[in-house]
Amino acid sequence: MKSVRSLLDPYDRTNDPDAVIHRRSRPAKDEITSDWPQWLSNELVQTFQALGIQRPWLHQAQAANLIHEGQHTIVSTGTASGKSMAYLMPSLDILFKSRDSGFNDADSAASVLYICPTKALAADQLAAVQSLDVPGVRAAAYDGDTDQATRAWVRQHANFVFTNPDMLHRGIMPNHPAWSRFFKRLRYIIIDEAHSYRGVFGAHVANLMRRVRRICAHYGNSPIFIGASATSSDPEESFGRLIGAPAKAVTHDFSASGELVIGLWEPPLTEHRGENGAPIRRTAIAESASILTDLMADHTRTIVFIKSRRGAETIASLTRKHLERFAPELSVRLAAYRSGYLPNESREVERQLRSGELLGVTSTSALELGIDIAGLDAVVVAGWPGTRASFFQQIGRAGRSGQDALAIFVAAEDPLDTYLAHHPEAIFDLGVEATVFDPHNKYVLSGHLCAAAQESPLRPEELEHFGPHTEELLESLVQRGYLRRRPAGWFWTHPQHAAAMFSIRADGGGPVDIIDAETGALLGTMDSPQTHYQAHPGAIYVHQGASYHVEELDEQNHVVLVTRVNPDYYTTARDLTTVAVVAEERESNHRDLNIHFGEVTVTTQVVSFQRKSLASNEVLSEEPLELEARDLNTKSIWFTISEQRLIRAGLTVDQFPGALHAAEHAMIGLLPLVATSDRWDIGGVSTALHMDTGHPTIFVYDAQPGGAGFAERGFERFTDWVRATRDAIESCECQSGCPSCVQSPKCGNRNNPLDKAGAILLLSAVLDDVEPRHHR
């Protein structure tokens, strides 16, 4: 492999003006170590030293000491900074010291629970603990892949259990009497990758943690919570909100690291034209496939991250085709990795990654988390991952053994990507975002109150742990027949299991099976709400580099039938949306501008899909769809501006719809700058005269039932958000609007009308009217 710096040279701006437009280097740094904690068993010190860890890094020792002192603690440091060592020292120590007490000894026996978002990471951490072979530690996984016989053994004998929130919610908590000995002795609860619990998923996990604390208290126990997180702007506050108790944070990273060279890459313009004659750049997918091909040809171990499943599969497929032309022996050393695979497929890719058999991997965020993959030389990030925290987590996957590494961010045709590629300070010079989630979301909380009541009747003195609206929600659940009120509290009376009635990860509808119509083979699964966008009739579904055409979407039986094809296009769905205001919760008034936040009902219908060229993004055709409309009760920010103010800003009445529409698209794209969302977490609507407001209005809403906290963050950071949006549109090189500034791939109105110049005038008028601190 070439040197890391030389790998970027062929693409330097001096050679190719449309390639690397900014280069940044994160210098190597030396470690600062600490003495081993005095309370740590000598046997464990010797075990760690035998692995080559002569002394812990200072932040590891600081966190371990806080945990040992009984403080809920979050370790929020960079990728590959050894966060696991911080929680393993106290966890293994207490299990080692209680090894002779016997599992039935209530006073001295101990147990530890490890929770992380993915089974892959749990399996990785389990293997690491088992390899230490510490006496008295009986570590085991308990997840959806664990067979029944092993589950019984884990409940009875394991004292270090590795699981995920889904299994904890549906498999462990409803059956807590079978886990009573484990809960009575539970000393530490480890929440790994805590930064990933955001939005509605974060709200679910926060309420799940309150249920766990409640059941532990039921058994007379109060365990210590330990968090491990990527760098975050508010780790202490967000982790405390996640677990429902105050916490301490360790944030200074004293680990060693090699140099990381980072390039920001903008794909070149093509000769093709998009909607309304807009210029089109080469896609981030096609460009990333070319980069991956070059890096693999140079024997550079590389991982490509992209947000979508289809993107990961398509990059792998294109790269394989490139390699087969001139280096066919390398094509077998490439794989895709994403959620939705069958367990044996995922495990095999993980094994090949660890062994070094694979030279290239394309992945969704499923591999962003801390699975130990030593020896990666480069990371390509195809499209902005949504947050700075995720971006730095992803590029940190390279160089994990302390070697120098390369990272390339390939900007997609998206307002945020374009803005970041041309404003590197917004990536490197700002702090990472706050972790946004709302534990009091009534759509989330209601289900957890039902689950908690079935686990053990809810007593009045426990309600404060679930938030200020708990009693009101309980009474609603009583009226709907789910709970019964008794003097002692609220009891579950419904015939179904409460935890089985809702998912903590999906947004409703349950999983749908993807079936090969020719062979009957199960290819994978997809959440029901995704099917209208990704598995409608005519859609292209990609699995392990192979493309399939969706023949039928059977919503009644939760099945999608597909057949194998080899197309040169991909598909994108388009929808039409209306918004109705239900209730206003916050407002801010400024002369001709009024900013609101509150509850809305969003009605969305997928009406068509486009076929687009894989290489150029050019629209090849569009087909209508007949799918049912879906209603969503959620939270939104919206603002109105008077017609007189728009006219004074230089707009004519005829320009209102196009200016509002363009500004709405761009604001959706730029919201992730101020909230931990990505474009697909949110939606928007604009209108020159809204029936509820009576004025020109722009809505930007959370695309999750009950809201996810993103829209409210936009309300709180409104000025910063609008300024960044205006600047992004203004700095785009196109004449009248393109996918890099004001066009949206989701727009059901075919991106018409759009008025780029009008959007700049509108947003400038908003900025003139709004005060620095607009909210209350």
Tab-separated table of C-alpha atoms in Angstrom, residues 23 90 96 153 214 225 267 284 325 385 425 437 439 452 519 576 605-607 624:
chain	number	residue	atom	x	y	z
A	23	ARG	CA	-7.756	18.521	2.589
A	90	PRO	CA	-14.850	-2.516	37.343
A	96	PHE	CA	-13.798	-11.986	39.768
A	153	TRP	CA	-28.662	-21.773	30.649
A	214	ARG	CA	-37.951	0.012	38.387
A	225	PHE	CA	-25.232	2.653	34.778
A	267	PRO	CA	-18.167	14.636	-7.816
A	284	ALA	CA	-21.880	9.807	-4.812
A	325	ARG	CA	-12.626	-6.026	-15.831
A	385	PRO	CA	-24.158	10.409	7.545
A	425	GLU	CA	-15.283	24.707	9.096
A	437	PHE	CA	-34.631	12.527	22.076
A	439	PRO	CA	-38.571	10.451	26.759
A	452	ALA	CA	-44.289	-1.540	33.011
A	519	THR	CA	-36.877	-19.797	-5.637
A	576	LEU	CA	-47.564	14.251	-1.819
A	605	GLN	CA	-49.308	9.362	-0.103
A	606	VAL	CA	-46.619	7.847	-2.341
A	607	VAL	CA	-47.894	8.720	-5.813
A	624	PRO	CA	-47.637	6.382	-11.199
